[in-house]
PDB file of C-alpha atoms in Angstrom:
ATOM      1  CA  MET A1012      10.333 -62.954 -43.746  1.00  0.00           C
ATOM      2  CA  ILE A1013       9.095 -63.592 -40.219  1.00  0.00           C
ATOM      3  CA  LEU A1014      10.944 -60.677 -38.623  1.00  0.00           C
ATOM      4  CA  ASP A1015       9.122 -58.290 -40.959  1.00  0.00           C
ATOM      5  CA  LEU A1016       5.896 -59.121 -39.114  1.00  0.00           C
ATOM      6  CA  PHE A1017       7.308 -57.440 -35.999  1.00  0.00           C
ATOM      7  CA  LYS A1018       8.022 -54.139 -37.744  1.00  0.00           C
ATOM      8  CA  LEU A1019       5.790 -51.190 -36.904  1.00  0.00           C
ATOM      9  CA  ASP A1020       6.880 -48.839 -39.655  1.00  0.00           C
ATOM     10  CA  GLY A1021       4.197 -46.242 -40.359  1.00  0.00           C
ATOM     11  CA  LYS A1022       2.131 -47.153 -37.287  1.00  0.00           C
ATOM     12  CA  VAL A1023       1.080 -44.651 -34.612  1.00  0.00           C
ATOM     13  CA  ALA A1024       1.226 -45.894 -31.022  1.00  0.00           C
ATOM     14  CA  VAL A1025      -0.320 -44.099 -28.044  1.00  0.00           C
ATOM     15  CA  VAL A1026       1.077 -45.004 -24.610  1.00  0.00           C
ATOM     16  CA  THR A1027      -0.422 -43.689 -21.367  1.00  0.00           C
ATOM     17  CA  GLY A1028       1.900 -43.134 -18.436  1.00  0.00           C
ATOM     18  CA  ALA A1029       4.786 -42.771 -20.882  1.00  0.00           C
ATOM     19  CA  ASN A1030       6.986 -40.490 -18.820  1.00  0.00           C
ATOM     20  CA  THR A1031       8.610 -43.150 -16.633  1.00  0.00           C
ATOM     21  CA  GLY A1032       8.880 -46.831 -15.741  1.00  0.00           C
ATOM     22  CA  LEU A1033       7.113 -49.468 -17.807  1.00  0.00           C
ATOM     23  CA  GLY A1034       5.395 -46.877 -19.980  1.00  0.00           C
ATOM     24  CA  GLN A1035       8.694 -45.324 -20.911  1.00  0.00           C
ATOM     25  CA  GLY A1036      10.241 -48.704 -21.678  1.00  0.00           C
ATOM     26  CA  MET A1037       7.336 -49.718 -23.895  1.00  0.00           C
ATOM     27  CA  SER A1038       7.353 -46.359 -25.679  1.00  0.00           C
ATOM     28  CA  VAL A1039      11.029 -46.778 -26.516  1.00  0.00           C
ATOM     29  CA  ALA A1040      10.435 -50.347 -27.721  1.00  0.00           C
ATOM     30  CA  LEU A1041       7.580 -49.355 -30.013  1.00  0.00           C
ATOM     31  CA  ALA A1042       9.652 -46.531 -31.459  1.00  0.00           C
ATOM     32  CA  GLN A1043      12.600 -48.866 -32.015  1.00  0.00           C
ATOM     33  CA  ALA A1044      10.238 -51.144 -33.962  1.00  0.00           C
ATOM     34  CA  GLY A1045       9.351 -48.206 -36.215  1.00  0.00           C
ATOM     35  CA  ALA A1046       6.206 -46.695 -34.689  1.00  0.00           C
ATOM     36  CA  ARG A1047       5.599 -43.010 -34.202  1.00  0.00           C
ATOM     37  CA  VAL A1048       4.808 -42.661 -30.491  1.00  0.00           C
ATOM     38  CA  VAL A1049       2.393 -40.390 -28.668  1.00  0.00           C
ATOM     39  CA  GLY A1050       3.246 -40.341 -24.962  1.00  0.00           C
ATOM     40  CA  VAL A1051       0.499 -39.400 -22.531  1.00  0.00           C
ATOM     41  CA  ALA A1052       1.179 -38.327 -18.943  1.00  0.00           C
ATOM     42  CA  ARG A1053       0.385 -35.752 -16.299  1.00  0.00           C
ATOM     43  CA  ARG A1054       3.982 -34.558 -16.356  1.00  0.00           C
ATOM     44  CA  SER A1055       6.529 -33.927 -19.076  1.00  0.00           C
ATOM     45  CA  CYS A1056       7.705 -36.894 -21.154  1.00  0.00           C
ATOM     46  CA  ALA A1057      10.940 -35.068 -22.034  1.00  0.00           C
ATOM     47  CA  ASP A1058      13.158 -37.940 -20.889  1.00  0.00           C
ATOM     48  CA  THR A1059      11.213 -40.463 -22.947  1.00  0.00           C
ATOM     49  CA  GLN A1060      11.301 -38.136 -25.936  1.00  0.00           C
ATOM     50  CA  ALA A1061      15.074 -37.719 -25.625  1.00  0.00           C
ATOM     51  CA  ARG A1062      15.609 -41.485 -25.510  1.00  0.00           C
ATOM     52  CA  ILE A1063      13.512 -41.987 -28.637  1.00  0.00           C
ATOM     53  CA  GLU A1064      14.938 -39.099 -30.626  1.00  0.00           C
ATOM     54  CA  GLU A1065      18.446 -40.297 -29.784  1.00  0.00           C
ATOM     55  CA  PHE A1066      18.030 -43.101 -32.322  1.00  0.00           C
ATOM     56  CA  GLY A1067      15.971 -41.041 -34.766  1.00  0.00           C
ATOM     57  CA  GLY A1068      12.511 -42.040 -33.599  1.00  0.00           C
ATOM     58  CA  SER A1069       9.431 -39.844 -33.688  1.00  0.00           C
ATOM     59  CA  PHE A1070       7.673 -38.799 -30.461  1.00  0.00           C
ATOM     60  CA  THR A1071       5.089 -36.267 -29.361  1.00  0.00           C
ATOM     61  CA  GLU A1072       3.416 -35.828 -25.989  1.00  0.00           C
ATOM     62  CA  VAL A1073      -0.058 -35.111 -24.711  1.00  0.00           C
ATOM     63  CA  ILE A1074      -0.093 -33.707 -21.185  1.00  0.00           C
ATOM     64  CA  CYS A1075      -3.337 -34.239 -19.291  1.00  0.00           C
ATOM     65  CA  ASP A1076      -4.867 -35.674 -16.135  1.00  0.00           C
ATOM     66  CA  ILE A1077      -5.489 -39.212 -17.349  1.00  0.00           C
ATOM     67  CA  SER A1078      -7.820 -39.938 -14.429  1.00  0.00           C
ATOM     68  CA  GLN A1079     -10.450 -37.578 -15.857  1.00  0.00           C
ATOM     69  CA  MET A1080     -12.935 -38.632 -18.548  1.00  0.00           C
ATOM     70  CA  GLU A1081     -12.334 -35.276 -20.255  1.00  0.00           C
ATOM     71  CA  SER A1082      -8.818 -36.460 -21.092  1.00  0.00           C
ATOM     72  CA  ILE A1083     -10.070 -39.152 -23.496  1.00  0.00           C
ATOM     73  CA  PRO A1084     -10.928 -36.918 -26.480  1.00  0.00           C
ATOM     74  CA  LYS A1085      -7.823 -34.843 -25.778  1.00  0.00           C
ATOM     75  CA  ILE A1086      -5.632 -37.959 -26.047  1.00  0.00           C
ATOM     76  CA  LEU A1087      -7.245 -39.234 -29.235  1.00  0.00           C
ATOM     77  CA  ASN A1088      -7.405 -35.816 -30.904  1.00  0.00           C
ATOM     78  CA  GLY A1089      -3.824 -35.048 -29.912  1.00  0.00           C
ATOM     79  CA  ALA A1090      -2.620 -38.205 -31.644  1.00  0.00           C
ATOM     80  CA  LEU A1091      -4.727 -37.519 -34.744  1.00  0.00           C
ATOM     81  CA  GLU A1092      -3.492 -33.935 -34.958  1.00  0.00           C
ATOM     82  CA  ALA A1093       0.117 -35.076 -34.672  1.00  0.00           C
ATOM     83  CA  TYR A1094       0.091 -38.047 -37.043  1.00  0.00           C
ATOM     84  CA  GLY A1095      -3.300 -38.250 -38.764  1.00  0.00           C
ATOM     85  CA  ARG A1096      -4.299 -41.713 -37.519  1.00  0.00           C
ATOM     86  CA  VAL A1097      -3.912 -44.184 -34.629  1.00  0.00           C
ATOM     87  CA  ASP A1098      -3.012 -47.863 -34.777  1.00  0.00           C
ATOM     88  CA  ILE A1099      -1.913 -48.968 -31.306  1.00  0.00           C
ATOM     89  CA  LEU A1100      -3.153 -48.074 -27.817  1.00  0.00           C
ATOM     90  CA  VAL A1101      -1.210 -49.115 -24.732  1.00  0.00           C
ATOM     91  CA  ASN A1102      -3.254 -48.606 -21.546  1.00  0.00           C
ATOM     92  CA  ASN A1103      -0.354 -48.426 -19.113  1.00  0.00           C
ATOM     93  CA  ALA A1104      -1.165 -45.597 -16.684  1.00  0.00           C
ATOM     94  CA  GLY A1105      -2.313 -46.818 -13.284  1.00  0.00           C
ATOM     95  CA  VAL A1106      -2.213 -46.163  -9.569  1.00  0.00           C
ATOM     96  CA  ILE A1107      -1.929 -48.307  -6.446  1.00  0.00           C
ATOM     97  CA  ILE A1108      -2.897 -47.324  -2.887  1.00  0.00           C
ATOM     98  CA  ARG A1109      -1.901 -49.652  -0.064  1.00  0.00           C
ATOM     99  CA  ASN A1110      -3.989 -50.007   3.096  1.00  0.00           C
ATOM    100  CA  ASP A1111      -5.564 -52.791   5.128  1.00  0.00           C
ATOM    101  CA  ALA A1112      -8.816 -53.903   3.506  1.00  0.00           C
ATOM    102  CA  ILE A1113     -10.671 -53.257   6.784  1.00  0.00           C
ATOM    103  CA  ASP A1114      -9.603 -49.584   6.706  1.00  0.00           C
ATOM    104  CA  TYR A1115      -9.861 -48.868   2.972  1.00  0.00           C
ATOM    105  CA  THR A1116     -11.746 -45.644   2.207  1.00  0.00           C
ATOM    106  CA  GLU A1117     -14.258 -44.938  -0.525  1.00  0.00           C
ATOM    107  CA  GLU A1118     -12.080 -42.083  -1.765  1.00  0.00           C
ATOM    108  CA  ASP A1119      -9.054 -44.331  -2.233  1.00  0.00           C
ATOM    109  CA  TRP A1120     -11.175 -47.066  -3.819  1.00  0.00           C
ATOM    110  CA  ASP A1121     -12.662 -44.647  -6.369  1.00  0.00           C
ATOM    111  CA  LYS A1122      -9.274 -43.126  -7.239  1.00  0.00           C
ATOM    112  CA  VAL A1123      -7.760 -46.500  -8.094  1.00  0.00           C
ATOM    113  CA  VAL A1124     -10.756 -48.026  -9.870  1.00  0.00           C
ATOM    114  CA  THR A1125     -11.422 -44.889 -11.927  1.00  0.00           C
ATOM    115  CA  LEU A1126      -7.936 -44.744 -13.440  1.00  0.00           C
ATOM    116  CA  ASN A1127      -7.154 -48.458 -13.623  1.00  0.00           C
ATOM    117  CA  GLU A1128     -10.549 -49.651 -14.842  1.00  0.00           C
ATOM    118  CA  LYS A1129     -13.002 -46.974 -15.966  1.00  0.00           C
ATOM    119  CA  ILE A1130     -10.533 -44.900 -17.989  1.00  0.00           C
ATOM    120  CA  VAL A1131      -8.998 -48.029 -19.531  1.00  0.00           C
ATOM    121  CA  TYR A1132     -12.421 -49.106 -20.759  1.00  0.00           C
ATOM    122  CA  PHE A1133     -13.607 -45.804 -22.182  1.00  0.00           C
ATOM    123  CA  LEU A1134     -10.250 -44.912 -23.748  1.00  0.00           C
ATOM    124  CA  SER A1135     -10.252 -48.325 -25.418  1.00  0.00           C
ATOM    125  CA  GLN A1136     -13.793 -47.707 -26.615  1.00  0.00           C
ATOM    126  CA  ALA A1137     -12.822 -44.357 -28.129  1.00  0.00           C
ATOM    127  CA  PHE A1138      -9.885 -45.909 -29.962  1.00  0.00           C
ATOM    128  CA  ALA A1139     -12.004 -48.838 -31.163  1.00  0.00           C
ATOM    129  CA  LYS A1140     -14.467 -46.388 -32.711  1.00  0.00           C
ATOM    130  CA  GLN A1141     -11.582 -44.635 -34.463  1.00  0.00           C
ATOM    131  CA  TYR A1142     -10.150 -47.947 -35.697  1.00  0.00           C
ATOM    132  CA  ILE A1143     -13.536 -48.903 -37.123  1.00  0.00           C
ATOM    133  CA  ALA A1144     -13.815 -45.511 -38.844  1.00  0.00           C
ATOM    134  CA  GLN A1145     -10.337 -45.944 -40.325  1.00  0.00           C
ATOM    135  CA  GLY A1146     -11.367 -49.364 -41.593  1.00  0.00           C
ATOM    136  CA  ASP A1147      -8.127 -51.292 -41.192  1.00  0.00           C
ATOM    137  CA  GLY A1148      -8.143 -52.624 -37.644  1.00  0.00           C
ATOM    138  CA  GLY A1149      -5.900 -51.759 -34.742  1.00  0.00           C
ATOM    139  CA  LYS A1150      -4.319 -52.939 -31.503  1.00  0.00           C
ATOM    140  CA  ILE A1151      -5.351 -52.372 -27.891  1.00  0.00           C
ATOM    141  CA  ILE A1152      -2.925 -53.536 -25.202  1.00  0.00           C
ATOM    142  CA  SER A1153      -3.676 -53.031 -21.515  1.00  0.00           C
ATOM    143  CA  VAL A1154      -1.309 -53.513 -18.609  1.00  0.00           C
ATOM    144  CA  ALA A1155      -2.802 -56.010 -16.189  1.00  0.00           C
ATOM    145  CA  SER A1156      -0.913 -57.461 -13.194  1.00  0.00           C
ATOM    146  CA  MET A1157      -0.108 -60.551 -11.184  1.00  0.00           C
ATOM    147  CA  LEU A1158      -3.098 -59.379  -9.150  1.00  0.00           C
ATOM    148  CA  SER A1159      -5.291 -60.091 -12.148  1.00  0.00           C
ATOM    149  CA  TYR A1160      -4.743 -63.693 -11.004  1.00  0.00           C
ATOM    150  CA  GLN A1161      -4.268 -63.257  -7.248  1.00  0.00           C
ATOM    151  CA  GLY A1162      -5.714 -61.225  -4.404  1.00  0.00           C
ATOM    152  CA  GLY A1163      -2.608 -59.640  -2.977  1.00  0.00           C
ATOM    153  CA  ILE A1164      -2.258 -58.054   0.450  1.00  0.00           C
ATOM    154  CA  ARG A1165      -3.381 -54.521   1.406  1.00  0.00           C
ATOM    155  CA  VAL A1166      -4.340 -53.620  -2.183  1.00  0.00           C
ATOM    156  CA  PRO A1167      -8.048 -54.543  -2.533  1.00  0.00           C
ATOM    157  CA  SER A1168      -8.933 -51.862  -5.100  1.00  0.00           C
ATOM    158  CA  TYR A1169      -5.841 -52.573  -7.191  1.00  0.00           C
ATOM    159  CA  ALA A1170      -6.607 -56.300  -7.247  1.00  0.00           C
ATOM    160  CA  ALA A1171     -10.207 -55.548  -8.220  1.00  0.00           C
ATOM    161  CA  SER A1172      -9.199 -53.158 -10.993  1.00  0.00           C
ATOM    162  CA  LYS A1173      -6.524 -55.406 -12.472  1.00  0.00           C
ATOM    163  CA  SER A1174      -8.867 -58.393 -12.395  1.00  0.00           C
ATOM    164  CA  ALA A1175     -11.287 -56.175 -14.292  1.00  0.00           C
ATOM    165  CA  VAL A1176      -8.605 -55.391 -16.884  1.00  0.00           C
ATOM    166  CA  MET A1177      -8.301 -59.080 -17.681  1.00  0.00           C
ATOM    167  CA  GLY A1178     -12.071 -59.447 -17.902  1.00  0.00           C
ATOM    168  CA  MET A1179     -12.517 -56.368 -20.066  1.00  0.00           C
ATOM    169  CA  THR A1180      -9.759 -57.575 -22.381  1.00  0.00           C
ATOM    170  CA  LYS A1181     -11.716 -60.759 -23.056  1.00  0.00           C
ATOM    171  CA  ALA A1182     -15.054 -58.957 -23.387  1.00  0.00           C
ATOM    172  CA  MET A1183     -13.769 -56.332 -25.802  1.00  0.00           C
ATOM    173  CA  ALA A1184     -11.933 -58.939 -27.888  1.00  0.00           C
ATOM    174  CA  ASN A1185     -15.136 -60.950 -28.235  1.00  0.00           C
ATOM    175  CA  GLU A1186     -16.930 -58.012 -29.832  1.00  0.00           C
ATOM    176  CA  TRP A1187     -14.164 -56.219 -31.724  1.00  0.00           C
ATOM    177  CA  ALA A1188     -12.113 -59.020 -33.272  1.00  0.00           C
ATOM    178  CA  LYS A1189     -14.493 -59.011 -36.256  1.00  0.00           C
ATOM    179  CA  TYR A1190     -13.297 -55.479 -37.037  1.00  0.00           C
ATOM    180  CA  GLY A1191      -9.661 -56.555 -37.129  1.00  0.00           C
ATOM    181  CA  ILE A1192      -9.058 -55.101 -33.667  1.00  0.00           C
ATOM    182  CA  ASN A1193      -6.811 -57.201 -31.432  1.00  0.00           C
ATOM    183  CA  VAL A1194      -7.432 -56.626 -27.720  1.00  0.00           C
ATOM    184  CA  ASN A1195      -4.879 -58.200 -25.393  1.00  0.00           C
ATOM    185  CA  ALA A1196      -3.066 -57.461 -22.141  1.00  0.00           C
ATOM    186  CA  ILE A1197       0.315 -57.878 -20.499  1.00  0.00           C
ATOM    187  CA  ALA A1198       0.547 -58.897 -16.840  1.00  0.00           C
ATOM    188  CA  PRO A1199       3.897 -57.734 -15.462  1.00  0.00           C
ATOM    189  CA  GLY A1200       5.338 -59.541 -12.493  1.00  0.00           C
ATOM    190  CA  TYR A1201       7.143 -57.734  -9.714  1.00  0.00           C
ATOM    191  CA  MET A1202       8.897 -54.883 -11.515  1.00  0.00           C
ATOM    192  CA  ALA A1203      11.423 -52.371 -10.239  1.00  0.00           C
ATOM    193  CA  THR A1204       9.238 -49.268 -10.732  1.00  0.00           C
ATOM    194  CA  ASN A1205       7.801 -46.441  -8.626  1.00  0.00           C
ATOM    195  CA  ASN A1206       4.780 -48.606  -7.714  1.00  0.00           C
ATOM    196  CA  THR A1207       6.998 -51.194  -5.986  1.00  0.00           C
ATOM    197  CA  ALA A1208       9.417 -48.823  -4.257  1.00  0.00           C
ATOM    198  CA  GLN A1209       7.737 -49.457  -0.891  1.00  0.00           C
ATOM    199  CA  LEU A1210       8.009 -53.234  -1.309  1.00  0.00           C
ATOM    200  CA  ARG A1211      11.616 -53.128  -2.454  1.00  0.00           C
ATOM    201  CA  GLY A1212      12.448 -50.877   0.487  1.00  0.00           C
ATOM    202  CA  ASP A1213      11.178 -53.538   2.919  1.00  0.00           C
ATOM    203  CA  ALA A1214      14.051 -56.028   3.119  1.00  0.00           C
ATOM    204  CA  ASP A1215      11.944 -58.898   4.465  1.00  0.00           C
ATOM    205  CA  ARG A1216       9.126 -58.404   1.943  1.00  0.00           C
ATOM    206  CA  SER A1217      11.549 -58.017  -0.947  1.00  0.00           C
ATOM    207  CA  GLU A1218      13.367 -61.209   0.016  1.00  0.00           C
ATOM    208  CA  ALA A1219      10.082 -63.121   0.251  1.00  0.00           C
ATOM    209  CA  ILE A1220       9.105 -61.947  -3.224  1.00  0.00           C
ATOM    210  CA  LEU A1221      12.469 -62.813  -4.765  1.00  0.00           C
ATOM    211  CA  ASP A1222      12.382 -66.258  -3.144  1.00  0.00           C
ATOM    212  CA  ARG A1223       9.276 -67.053  -5.216  1.00  0.00           C
ATOM    213  CA  ILE A1224      10.516 -65.716  -8.563  1.00  0.00           C
ATOM    214  CA  PRO A1225      12.349 -68.464 -10.488  1.00  0.00           C
ATOM    215  CA  ALA A1226      14.336 -65.812 -12.390  1.00  0.00           C
ATOM    216  CA  GLN A1227      15.589 -64.592  -8.966  1.00  0.00           C
ATOM    217  CA  ARG A1228      15.334 -60.890  -9.773  1.00  0.00           C
ATOM    218  CA  TRP A1229      12.881 -58.025 -10.041  1.00  0.00           C
ATOM    219  CA  GLY A1230      11.711 -57.273 -13.558  1.00  0.00           C
ATOM    220  CA  THR A1231      12.667 -54.129 -15.459  1.00  0.00           C
ATOM    221  CA  PRO A1232      10.996 -51.936 -18.093  1.00  0.00           C
ATOM    222  CA  GLU A1233      13.243 -53.607 -20.665  1.00  0.00           C
ATOM    223  CA  ASP A1234      11.575 -56.937 -19.901  1.00  0.00           C
ATOM    224  CA  MET A1235       8.300 -55.546 -21.290  1.00  0.00           C
ATOM    225  CA  MET A1236       9.745 -54.525 -24.645  1.00  0.00           C
ATOM    226  CA  GLY A1237       9.428 -57.791 -26.552  1.00  0.00           C
ATOM    227  CA  ALA A1238       5.916 -58.475 -25.287  1.00  0.00           C
ATOM    228  CA  VAL A1239       4.516 -55.081 -26.254  1.00  0.00           C
ATOM    229  CA  VAL A1240       6.093 -55.122 -29.722  1.00  0.00           C
ATOM    230  CA  TYR A1241       4.715 -58.612 -30.330  1.00  0.00           C
ATOM    231  CA  LEU A1242       1.169 -57.686 -29.316  1.00  0.00           C
ATOM    232  CA  ALA A1243       1.359 -54.407 -31.261  1.00  0.00           C
ATOM    233  CA  SER A1244       2.580 -56.064 -34.464  1.00  0.00           C
ATOM    234  CA  ALA A1245       1.215 -58.204 -37.267  1.00  0.00           C
ATOM    235  CA  ALA A1246       2.936 -61.173 -35.621  1.00  0.00           C
ATOM    236  CA  SER A1247      -0.013 -61.383 -33.194  1.00  0.00           C
ATOM    237  CA  GLU A1248      -2.851 -60.984 -35.707  1.00  0.00           C
ATOM    238  CA  TYR A1249      -4.624 -64.138 -34.456  1.00  0.00           C
ATOM    239  CA  VAL A1250      -4.108 -63.435 -30.740  1.00  0.00           C
ATOM    240  CA  ASN A1251      -7.318 -62.127 -29.185  1.00  0.00           C
ATOM    241  CA  GLY A1252      -8.426 -61.637 -25.582  1.00  0.00           C
ATOM    242  CA  PHE A1253      -5.237 -63.041 -24.053  1.00  0.00           C
ATOM    243  CA  THR A1254      -3.246 -61.792 -21.058  1.00  0.00           C
ATOM    244  CA  LEU A1255       0.470 -62.498 -21.401  1.00  0.00           C
ATOM    245  CA  ALA A1256       2.398 -62.813 -18.132  1.00  0.00           C
ATOM    246  CA  VAL A1257       5.886 -61.291 -18.047  1.00  0.00           C
ATOM    247  CA  ASP A1258       6.753 -62.363 -14.535  1.00  0.00           C
ATOM    248  CA  GLY A1259      10.045 -64.248 -14.347  1.00  0.00           C
ATOM    249  CA  GLY A1260       8.060 -67.424 -13.648  1.00  0.00           C
ATOM    250  CA  TRP A1261       6.082 -66.124 -10.630  1.00  0.00           C
ATOM    251  CA  LEU A1262       2.823 -67.766 -11.701  1.00  0.00           C
ATOM    252  CA  ALA A1263       4.562 -71.074 -12.359  1.00  0.00           C
ATOM    253  CA  ARG A1264       5.457 -71.476  -8.673  1.00  0.00           C
TER     254      ARG A1264
END
């Protein structure tokens, strides 16, 4: 039956930035679909864990500074120690720093690009190696952005890094599809999360954004649930190198 293809029973899913926002929503969705979830964050994922265990799901956390390369083996080994294998990686953790392009500093540029681009690549590489060793494929899902398609305002490093996410998704898919590894991305639209608090707090800017969204509302973590389960499941076995927009119609305008 077709709905069976969306089940994740027995799978192990690792989600970075799982303690809040989109990462929390996607962690809950994957657990509801049957996956055992490893949440990665700098701070406690206790709230995410409580939401998952409330319906009998399985969750463990790995606390580390995701912006450091040293975190990569800790994340992978933590998942393997907890559940013995990995099947799904969701590269969700990211950072945005707003400043006029003319005044942007090297320090701020490096902070954003390191977490949003460099870590995404090398964590994906580590998981791909593990998938190949396991011999039965796997899923890599990265969180891109509307700024994978557009330039934005006052966020040059974020736009660069999220454009890179889309490019890396295609490049990795080209090389790893032959191993049964599906590499795809989700591009959220304007979501009501910590990253957009400044925008939503600016009445004029918020109104301008909502005027362009055909759905006439900000997105929520719940809006990401169906997309991440689809890309993590057998239902998307022949989907490779694609970035799926979950944007309320923003790009259609």
